[in-house]
Coordinates of C-alpha atoms in Angstrom, one line a residue:
T1 CA 3.5 -4.9 1.2
E2 CA 3.1 -2.8 -1.9
P3 CA 4.2 0.6 -0.5
F4 CA 7.7 -0.8 -0.5
N5 CA 7.6 -1.1 -4.3
T6 CA 6.2 2.4 -4.9
S7 CA 7.9 4.4 -2.1
I8 CA 11.3 2.7 -1.5
I9 CA 12.1 1.1 -4.9
G10 CA 10.4 3.9 -6.9
L11 CA 11.7 6.8 -4.8
Y12 CA 13.5 6.6 -1.5
M13 CA 16.3 4.2 -2.4
S14 CA 16.5 4.8 -6.2
T15 CA 17.0 8.5 -5.7
G16 CA 18.2 8.4 -2.1
L17 CA 21.2 6.1 -2.8
N18 CA 22.0 8.2 -5.9
L19 CA 21.9 11.4 -3.7
M20 CA 24.1 9.7 -1.1
A21 CA 26.6 8.6 -3.7
A22 CA 26.7 12.1 -5.2
M23 CA 27.3 13.6 -1.7
E24 CA 30.2 11.2 -1.3
G25 CA 31.3 11.4 -5.0
F26 CA 33.4 13.6 -7.3
E27 CA 33.2 15.3 -10.7
L28 CA 34.6 13.3 -13.6
D29 CA 38.1 14.6 -12.8
H30 CA 37.8 12.5 -9.6
I31 CA 39.2 15.5 -7.6
T32 CA 36.5 18.1 -7.4
K33 CA 33.6 17.3 -5.1
C34 CA 30.3 16.6 -6.9
D35 CA 28.0 19.5 -7.5
Y36 CA 24.7 17.6 -7.3
D37 CA 22.6 20.8 -7.2
K38 CA 23.0 21.6 -10.9
A39 CA 20.9 20.2 -13.7
N40 CA 22.2 17.2 -15.7
Y41 CA 25.1 16.6 -13.3
T42 CA 27.4 13.6 -14.0
C43 CA 29.6 12.4 -11.1
D44 CA 31.5 9.3 -10.2
F45 CA 31.5 7.4 -6.9
W46 CA 34.3 5.0 -5.8
W47 CA 32.8 1.6 -5.0
A48 CA 34.1 -2.0 -5.0
G49 CA 37.5 -1.0 -6.3
G50 CA 36.4 1.2 -9.2
W51 CA 34.7 4.4 -10.3
I52 CA 31.0 4.2 -11.2
D53 CA 28.4 6.8 -12.2
T54 CA 26.5 7.9 -9.1
A55 CA 23.2 7.1 -10.8
S56 CA 24.4 3.6 -11.5
F57 CA 24.9 2.8 -7.7
P58 CA 21.2 2.2 -6.9
L59 CA 20.9 0.1 -10.1
Y60 CA 23.8 -2.2 -9.0
M61 CA 22.1 -2.5 -5.5
T62 CA 18.9 -3.6 -7.2
T63 CA 20.9 -6.1 -9.2
I64 CA 22.4 -7.7 -6.1
A65 CA 19.0 -7.8 -4.3
S66 CA 17.3 -9.4 -7.3
L67 CA 20.0 -12.1 -7.6
L68 CA 19.7 -13.0 -4.0
Q69 CA 15.9 -13.2 -4.3
A70 CA 16.1 -15.4 -7.3
L71 CA 18.3 -17.9 -5.3
L72 CA 15.8 -17.9 -2.4
Y73 CA 12.8 -18.5 -4.7
I74 CA 14.4 -21.7 -6.0
G75 CA 13.9 -23.4 -2.6
L76 CA 11.1 -21.6 -0.9
G77 CA 8.4 -22.0 -3.5
T78 CA 8.7 -25.8 -3.6
L79 CA 8.6 -26.0 0.2
A80 CA 5.5 -23.8 0.3
D81 CA 3.4 -26.4 -1.7
H82 CA 4.1 -28.9 1.1
S83 CA 3.0 -29.1 4.7
N84 CA 2.1 -25.6 6.1
Y85 CA 5.1 -23.6 5.1
R86 CA 3.2 -21.1 2.9
K87 CA 1.8 -19.0 5.7
R88 CA 4.9 -19.2 7.8
F89 CA 7.1 -17.9 5.0
L90 CA 4.7 -15.1 4.3
L91 CA 5.0 -14.0 7.9
F92 CA 8.8 -14.4 8.1
F93 CA 9.6 -12.3 5.1
A94 CA 7.1 -9.7 6.1
L95 CA 8.9 -9.3 9.4
L96 CA 12.3 -9.3 7.6
G97 CA 11.2 -6.6 5.1
G98 CA 9.4 -4.4 7.6
A99 CA 12.1 -4.5 10.2
S100 CA 14.9 -3.7 7.6
C101 CA 12.9 -0.6 6.5
I102 CA 12.5 0.6 10.1
C103 CA 16.3 0.2 10.7
L104 CA 17.0 2.8 7.9
L105 CA 16.1 5.3 10.6
G106 CA 19.7 4.8 11.8
V107 CA 21.2 6.1 8.6
R108 CA 21.7 9.8 9.5
R109 CA 24.6 10.7 7.1
S110 CA 25.8 9.9 3.6
S111 CA 28.9 8.2 4.8
L112 CA 26.6 5.3 5.9
I113 CA 25.7 4.6 2.3
N114 CA 26.8 1.0 2.5
T115 CA 24.6 0.4 5.5
A116 CA 21.7 1.9 3.7
A117 CA 22.4 -0.3 0.7
A118 CA 22.6 -3.5 2.8
L119 CA 19.3 -2.7 4.5
Y120 CA 17.7 -2.0 1.2
I121 CA 18.9 -5.4 -0.1
L122 CA 17.4 -7.2 2.9
A123 CA 14.1 -5.3 2.6
S124 CA 14.0 -6.1 -1.1
I125 CA 14.4 -9.8 -0.3
G126 CA 11.5 -9.6 2.2
Y127 CA 9.3 -7.9 -0.4
G128 CA 10.0 -10.2 -3.3
C129 CA 9.7 -13.4 -1.2
S130 CA 6.4 -12.2 0.4
L131 CA 4.9 -11.8 -3.1
V132 CA 5.7 -15.4 -4.0
F133 CA 3.4 -16.7 -1.2
Y134 CA 0.8 -13.9 -1.7
Y135 CA 0.5 -14.9 -5.4
A136 CA 0.2 -18.5 -4.6
Y137 CA -3.0 -17.9 -2.6
I138 CA -4.8 -16.5 -5.7
P139 CA -5.5 -19.8 -7.6
L140 CA -6.7 -21.4 -4.3
L141 CA -9.1 -18.6 -3.6
A142 CA -10.3 -18.5 -7.2
R143 CA -11.2 -22.2 -7.2
A144 CA -13.0 -21.9 -3.9
H145 CA -15.0 -18.8 -5.0
P146 CA -18.8 -19.3 -5.1
R147 CA -19.0 -18.2 -8.8
T148 CA -16.5 -20.9 -9.8
I149 CA -18.1 -23.6 -7.7
Y150 CA -21.6 -22.8 -8.8
R151 CA -20.6 -23.0 -12.5
K152 CA -18.9 -26.3 -11.9
L153 CA -21.9 -27.6 -10.1
S154 CA -24.1 -26.5 -13.0
E155 CA -22.0 -28.5 -15.4
A156 CA -21.9 -31.5 -13.0
Y157 CA -25.7 -31.5 -12.8
N158 CA -26.1 -31.4 -16.6
G159 CA -28.7 -28.7 -16.6
L160 CA -30.8 -30.1 -13.7
A161 CA -31.7 -27.8 -10.8
I162 CA -28.9 -27.4 -8.2
P163 CA -30.1 -28.0 -4.7
E164 CA -30.9 -24.7 -3.0
S165 CA -28.7 -25.6 0.0
L166 CA -25.7 -25.8 -2.4
A167 CA -26.6 -22.8 -4.5
K168 CA -27.4 -20.2 -1.8
T169 CA -24.5 -18.0 -0.6
K170 CA -24.3 -14.3 0.1
L171 CA -21.2 -14.2 -2.1
L172 CA -23.0 -15.3 -5.2
K173 CA -25.3 -12.8 -7.0
Q174 CA -28.0 -14.5 -9.2
K175 CA -27.5 -12.0 -11.9
K176 CA -23.8 -12.9 -12.1
A177 CA -24.6 -16.6 -12.0
D178 CA -27.0 -16.2 -14.9
K179 CA -24.4 -14.3 -16.9
D180 CA -21.8 -17.0 -16.1
A181 CA -24.1 -19.7 -17.6
A182 CA -23.0 -18.5 -21.1
H183 CA -19.4 -19.6 -20.3
S184 CA -17.7 -22.8 -19.4
S185 CA -16.4 -23.2 -15.8
V186 CA -12.8 -22.7 -17.2
V187 CA -13.7 -19.2 -18.5
V188 CA -15.6 -18.3 -15.3
E189 CA -12.6 -19.3 -13.2
E190 CA -10.5 -17.1 -15.5
F191 CA -12.9 -14.2 -14.9
V192 CA -12.8 -14.7 -11.1
T193 CA -9.0 -15.0 -11.1
N194 CA -8.7 -11.7 -13.0
K195 CA -11.2 -10.1 -10.6
L196 CA -9.3 -11.3 -7.5
S197 CA -6.0 -10.2 -9.1
A198 CA -7.5 -6.7 -9.9
L199 CA -8.9 -6.4 -6.3
G200 CA -5.5 -7.3 -5.0
N201 CA -4.0 -4.6 -7.2
L202 CA -6.6 -2.1 -6.0
W203 CA -5.8 -2.6 -2.3
M204 CA -2.0 -2.7 -3.0
N205 CA -2.1 0.7 -4.8
L206 CA -4.5 2.2 -2.3
A207 CA -1.9 1.4 0.4
A208 CA 0.9 2.8 -1.8
V209 CA -1.0 6.1 -2.3
I210 CA -1.6 6.5 1.5
V211 CA 2.0 5.7 2.5
L212 CA 3.6 7.7 -0.2
G213 CA 1.3 10.6 0.7
I214 CA 2.7 10.5 4.2
G215 CA 6.2 10.5 2.7
V216 CA 5.4 13.5 0.6
G217 CA 4.5 15.3 3.8
V218 CA 7.7 14.3 5.5
L219 CA 9.8 15.5 2.5
A220 CA 7.9 18.8 2.4
V221 CA 8.6 19.8 6.1
M222 CA 12.2 18.6 6.4
E223 CA 15.2 20.4 5.0
D224 CA 17.5 17.3 5.2
Q225 CA 16.1 15.5 2.2
M226 CA 18.3 12.5 2.5
Y227 CA 17.2 11.7 6.1
A228 CA 13.6 12.6 5.2
M229 CA 13.8 9.6 2.8
M230 CA 15.0 7.4 5.5
I231 CA 12.1 8.4 7.7
G232 CA 9.7 7.7 4.8
S233 CA 11.3 4.2 4.5
A234 CA 10.7 3.6 8.2
V235 CA 7.0 4.5 7.7
V236 CA 6.8 1.9 5.0
G237 CA 8.2 -0.7 7.3
L238 CA 5.9 0.2 10.2
W239 CA 2.9 0.0 7.8
W240 CA 4.1 -3.3 6.5
L241 CA 4.4 -4.9 10.0
L242 CA 1.1 -3.4 11.2
F243 CA -1.0 -4.7 8.3
T244 CA 0.7 -8.1 8.5
I245 CA -1.2 -8.8 11.8
Y246 CA -4.7 -9.2 10.3
P247 CA -3.8 -11.7 7.5
M248 CA -1.6 -13.7 9.8
M249 CA -4.6 -14.1 12.2
Q250 CA -7.2 -14.8 9.5
L251 CA -5.5 -16.6 6.6
Q252 CA -6.0 -20.3 6.8
E253 CA -3.0 -22.6 6.7
R254 CA -4.3 -24.7 3.7
P255 CA -1.5 -27.2 4.2
G256 CA -0.2 -29.3 1.3
P257 CA 1.0 -32.9 1.3
P258 CA 4.0 -33.9 3.4
L259 CA 7.5 -33.8 1.9
P260 CA 8.2 -37.0 -0.2
A261 CA 9.8 -39.9 1.6
G262 CA 13.6 -39.8 1.8
T263 CA 13.8 -36.0 1.6
N264 CA 14.0 -33.2 4.1
K265 CA 13.5 -29.4 4.0
W266 CA 17.1 -28.8 3.1
T267 CA 17.6 -31.3 0.3
F268 CA 14.1 -31.3 -1.2
P269 CA 14.1 -27.7 -2.6
L270 CA 17.1 -28.2 -4.9
K271 CA 15.8 -31.6 -6.1
S272 CA 12.3 -30.0 -6.6
F273 CA 13.7 -27.0 -8.4
K274 CA 15.4 -29.3 -10.9
Q275 CA 12.1 -31.2 -11.3
T276 CA 10.2 -27.9 -11.7
C277 CA 12.6 -26.9 -14.6
Q278 CA 12.0 -30.3 -16.2
D279 CA 8.2 -29.9 -15.6
V280 CA 8.1 -26.5 -17.2
W281 CA 10.0 -27.8 -20.2
R282 CA 7.2 -30.3 -20.7
L283 CA 4.8 -27.3 -20.7
P284 CA 5.8 -25.4 -23.9
E285 CA 3.0 -22.8 -23.6
T286 CA 3.9 -22.0 -20.0
L287 CA 7.5 -21.7 -21.1
K288 CA 6.6 -19.3 -23.9
F289 CA 4.6 -17.2 -21.4
L290 CA 7.5 -17.2 -18.9
V291 CA 9.9 -15.9 -21.5
G292 CA 7.5 -13.2 -22.5
W293 CA 7.0 -12.3 -18.8
F294 CA 10.8 -12.3 -18.3
L295 CA 11.2 -9.6 -21.0
L296 CA 8.2 -7.6 -20.1
A297 CA 9.1 -7.5 -16.4
D298 CA 12.7 -6.5 -17.3
S299 CA 11.5 -3.5 -19.2
M300 CA 8.9 -2.5 -16.6
N301 CA 11.3 -2.8 -13.6
T302 CA 14.1 -1.0 -15.4
I303 CA 11.9 1.9 -16.6
M304 CA 10.5 2.5 -13.1
T305 CA 13.9 2.9 -11.5
V306 CA 15.6 4.7 -14.5
T307 CA 12.8 7.2 -14.8
S308 CA 13.2 8.4 -11.1
L309 CA 17.0 8.6 -11.6
F310 CA 16.6 10.4 -15.0
A311 CA 14.2 13.0 -13.5
Q312 CA 16.5 13.6 -10.5
S313 CA 19.9 13.8 -12.2
V314 CA 19.1 14.9 -15.8
I315 CA 15.9 17.0 -15.4
N316 CA 17.1 18.1 -12.0
M317 CA 13.7 17.7 -10.2
N318 CA 13.8 17.9 -6.4
E319 CA 12.7 15.1 -4.1
D320 CA 9.4 16.9 -3.3
D321 CA 8.3 17.1 -6.9
L322 CA 9.5 13.6 -7.6
A323 CA 7.4 12.2 -4.7
I324 CA 4.3 14.1 -5.9
G325 CA 4.9 12.7 -9.4
I326 CA 5.4 9.1 -8.2
L327 CA 2.2 9.4 -6.1
I328 CA 0.3 9.5 -9.4
A329 CA 1.6 6.0 -10.4
P330 CA -0.3 3.8 -7.9
I331 CA -3.5 5.8 -8.5
T332 CA -3.4 5.2 -12.3
S333 CA -2.3 1.7 -11.6
M334 CA -5.6 1.0 -9.9
I335 CA -7.4 2.5 -12.9
G336 CA -5.3 0.3 -15.3
A337 CA -5.9 -3.0 -13.3
F338 CA -9.6 -2.5 -12.7
G339 CA -10.3 -0.8 -16.1
F340 CA -8.9 -3.8 -18.0
S341 CA -10.8 -6.2 -15.7
L342 CA -14.1 -4.4 -16.4
L343 CA -13.2 -4.3 -20.1
Q344 CA -12.7 -8.0 -20.1
E345 CA -16.0 -8.9 -18.5
R346 CA -18.0 -6.3 -20.5
F347 CA -16.7 -7.5 -23.9
N348 CA -15.6 -11.0 -23.1
Y349 CA -12.0 -10.4 -24.2
R350 CA -9.6 -13.2 -23.3
T351 CA -6.7 -12.4 -21.0
R352 CA -4.1 -13.0 -23.7
T353 CA -5.6 -10.4 -26.0
L354 CA -5.5 -7.7 -23.3
I355 CA -1.9 -8.6 -22.5
L356 CA -0.9 -8.0 -26.1
V357 CA -2.7 -4.6 -26.0
V358 CA -0.9 -3.6 -22.8
V359 CA 2.5 -4.7 -24.2
F360 CA 1.9 -2.4 -27.3
M361 CA 0.9 0.5 -25.0
S362 CA 4.0 -0.1 -22.9
S363 CA 6.3 0.1 -25.9
L364 CA 5.1 3.6 -26.7
L365 CA 6.5 4.8 -23.3
G366 CA 10.0 3.8 -24.3
L367 CA 9.5 5.2 -27.8
Y368 CA 8.5 8.6 -26.5
V369 CA 11.7 9.0 -24.5
I370 CA 13.8 7.8 -27.4
I371 CA 12.4 10.7 -29.4
G372 CA 14.2 13.0 -27.0
F373 CA 17.5 12.1 -28.7
G374 CA 16.4 14.1 -31.8
T375 CA 14.6 17.1 -30.2
S376 CA 14.6 19.1 -27.0
A377 CA 11.0 20.2 -27.4
W378 CA 9.6 16.9 -26.0
G379 CA 10.7 13.3 -25.4
F380 CA 11.2 13.8 -21.7
N381 CA 13.4 16.9 -21.7
H382 CA 11.3 18.9 -19.3
S383 CA 10.0 18.4 -15.7
A384 CA 6.4 18.9 -16.8
E385 CA 6.6 15.7 -18.9
F386 CA 7.3 13.6 -15.8
Y387 CA 3.8 13.7 -14.5
P388 CA 1.9 12.4 -17.6
L389 CA 4.7 9.8 -18.2
V390 CA 4.3 8.5 -14.6
A391 CA 0.5 8.4 -15.0
Y392 CA 0.8 6.5 -18.3
F393 CA 3.3 4.1 -16.7
G394 CA 0.9 3.4 -13.8
I395 CA -1.9 2.5 -16.1
V396 CA 0.1 0.0 -18.2
N397 CA 2.0 -1.4 -15.2
G398 CA -1.1 -2.0 -13.1
A399 CA -2.8 -3.7 -16.1
S400 CA 0.2 -5.8 -16.9
I401 CA 0.7 -7.1 -13.3
A402 CA -3.0 -8.0 -12.9
L403 CA -3.3 -9.6 -16.3
T404 CA -0.1 -11.6 -16.4
R405 CA -0.6 -12.9 -12.9
A406 CA -4.1 -14.0 -13.8
Q407 CA -3.0 -15.6 -17.1
F408 CA -0.2 -17.5 -15.3
V409 CA -2.8 -19.0 -12.9
E410 CA -4.3 -20.7 -15.9
L411 CA -0.9 -22.2 -16.8
C412 CA -0.1 -23.5 -13.3
P413 CA -0.5 -27.2 -12.7
P414 CA -3.2 -27.6 -9.9
G415 CA -1.7 -28.2 -6.5
M416 CA 1.8 -26.8 -7.5
E417 CA 0.9 -23.1 -7.3
A418 CA 3.6 -21.9 -4.9
E419 CA 6.3 -23.9 -6.8
F420 CA 5.3 -22.5 -10.1
F421 CA 4.7 -19.0 -8.8
S422 CA 8.3 -19.1 -7.3
L423 CA 9.4 -19.8 -10.9
F424 CA 7.2 -16.8 -12.0
R425 CA 9.0 -14.6 -9.5
I426 CA 12.4 -16.0 -10.5
T427 CA 11.5 -15.0 -14.0
D428 CA 10.5 -11.6 -12.8
K429 CA 13.6 -11.1 -10.6
G430 CA 15.9 -12.8 -13.1
S431 CA 15.0 -10.0 -15.4
A432 CA 15.0 -7.4 -12.6
F433 CA 18.7 -8.0 -12.1
I434 CA 19.6 -7.9 -15.9
G435 CA 17.8 -4.7 -16.7
P436 CA 19.3 -2.5 -14.0
L437 CA 22.7 -4.1 -14.6
V438 CA 22.6 -3.3 -18.3
A439 CA 21.2 0.2 -17.6
A440 CA 24.0 0.8 -15.0
G441 CA 26.7 -0.4 -17.5
I442 CA 25.2 1.8 -20.3
N443 CA 25.1 4.8 -18.0
T444 CA 28.6 4.3 -16.6
A445 CA 30.0 4.0 -20.1
S446 CA 28.0 6.8 -21.8
H447 CA 26.9 9.0 -18.9
N448 CA 23.5 9.1 -20.7
L449 CA 20.6 7.3 -19.1
R450 CA 18.4 7.9 -22.1
F451 CA 20.0 4.9 -23.8
A452 CA 18.4 2.6 -21.2
Y453 CA 15.0 3.3 -22.8
V454 CA 16.2 1.9 -26.1
W455 CA 16.9 -1.4 -24.3
C456 CA 13.4 -1.3 -22.8
F457 CA 11.7 -0.5 -26.1
V458 CA 13.3 -3.5 -27.8
L459 CA 12.4 -5.8 -25.0
F460 CA 8.7 -4.7 -25.1
L461 CA 8.5 -5.7 -28.7
V462 CA 10.2 -9.1 -28.3
S463 CA 8.0 -9.9 -25.3
G464 CA 4.9 -9.3 -27.4
L465 CA 6.0 -11.9 -29.8
F466 CA 6.2 -14.6 -27.1
F467 CA 2.8 -13.7 -25.7
F468 CA 1.4 -13.9 -29.2
W469 CA 2.9 -17.4 -29.7
C470 CA 1.5 -18.6 -26.4
D471 CA -1.8 -20.7 -26.6
P472 CA -3.4 -20.4 -23.1
K473 CA -6.1 -23.1 -23.8
K474 CA -3.5 -25.7 -24.7
G475 CA -1.3 -24.6 -21.9
R476 CA -4.1 -25.1 -19.3
E477 CA -4.9 -28.6 -20.6
D478 CA -1.2 -29.5 -20.4
A479 CA -0.9 -28.0 -16.9
I480 CA -4.0 -30.0 -15.6
E481 CA -2.5 -33.2 -17.0
L482 CA 0.9 -32.5 -15.4
G483 CA -0.8 -31.8 -12.0
R484 CA -2.7 -35.1 -12.3
Q485 CA 0.5 -37.0 -13.1
N486 CA 2.1 -35.5 -10.0
G487 CA -0.8 -36.6 -7.8
F488 CA -2.4 -33.2 -7.2
T489 CA -5.9 -34.3 -8.4
E490 CA -8.0 -33.1 -5.5
E491 CA -7.7 -29.5 -6.5
D492 CA -8.9 -30.1 -10.1
L493 CA -12.6 -29.5 -9.4
S494 CA -13.6 -29.1 -13.0
A495 CA -12.2 -32.6 -13.9
K496 CA -13.8 -34.3 -10.8
P497 CA -17.0 -32.5 -9.8
K498 CA -18.4 -35.7 -8.1
A499 CA -15.4 -35.9 -5.8
F500 CA -16.1 -32.3 -4.8
L501 CA -19.7 -32.9 -4.1

């Protein structure tokens, strides 16, 4: 799934839709055809009854896609916690996203810009919704991991020897079990969750590197850069569908309870979403975290898209150089995700502490570009700066995704994972539509994309305040109690070890 984020959101559609808009656009006099081969060009494109900056068009499309995704999350997440919808939805949206990417092969000329935009929106919906159900599997797998179970068994036996038949498994290393003995089962589960999240991030970015590498090759050999990006998008879709086969065969259904009496799959989601909002209001620490994540995700999503557009239209980098630069991001993202995971286990840092460090590091990215207002020597005024900026972004982005995802697992009521992770994604995509919308408005008004980094810098700082105020320990206790009140007690292994045995 992840190549869609790096290749299509990060490169093909962000720069491709901008290029198509420029090919169909005009200079600011709205008469002369746009000269998109010059550096720092500013052109307008007629769309939806008005003139917009060509670089704003992909930002508006991202806004529309994010809004539609947020609406779908409202209903799908709650359904996924009941019956066996979780795996079915994962398959359906993988098919939707992959097929939409492949259909971009039909976009052979810039006049089909609206067709490309519609397919991009459909593929974005497939990508975003797939992640809801992917994320929802993480807490289930963390609770079922031998390290977690062994530590809970140790607590349940109150120091007595655990029967060998229960303790032996090839997935549990004795050295790791001895190290875990110094921590409670809650902390061990947090370590396991972070490790699973980091492993997921590793595989995601490895796929992103391979697929984007193929795309770089396509861009290098084709003269028609616009259509080369459509071919690259189709490669993403083919990869997505191909690698959906194995998990669909091997992932277990893990069905939840049936829908409540008197409801059906059409009416239940809206009622449940209303209840979810009421539930999260009863979890103040989870609410603080979601607000912090809303602001952090907004700045991360906006910076990723704006940086590609900035490099293309302001620095005048060609698509080949852009692709090579963006190829760096998933590589350094793996380093960031796994590096912080190893740092946590080595020095026993809590997840919240590392999130605060990552937020501070992220704010420096926005600050660096803002410096470019006062000097042309540095501050993202030259193409050579693009590569280290993308590398730095990859590190902080990879770490932020892995860490926030793992922290939110702690704050999820047991048994309500998909429902709350849909809220997690709504928070993500709620911000994902605001950031690009604000950036598009700023750019259309000022014809200067650099101002968008000011918005991101401020959001980074404010998000850090909410993460600082969040108390994960109290949040976990409140979440377990809410899960118990909602009848999801069978998953709470730490509270009922005898039932597990």
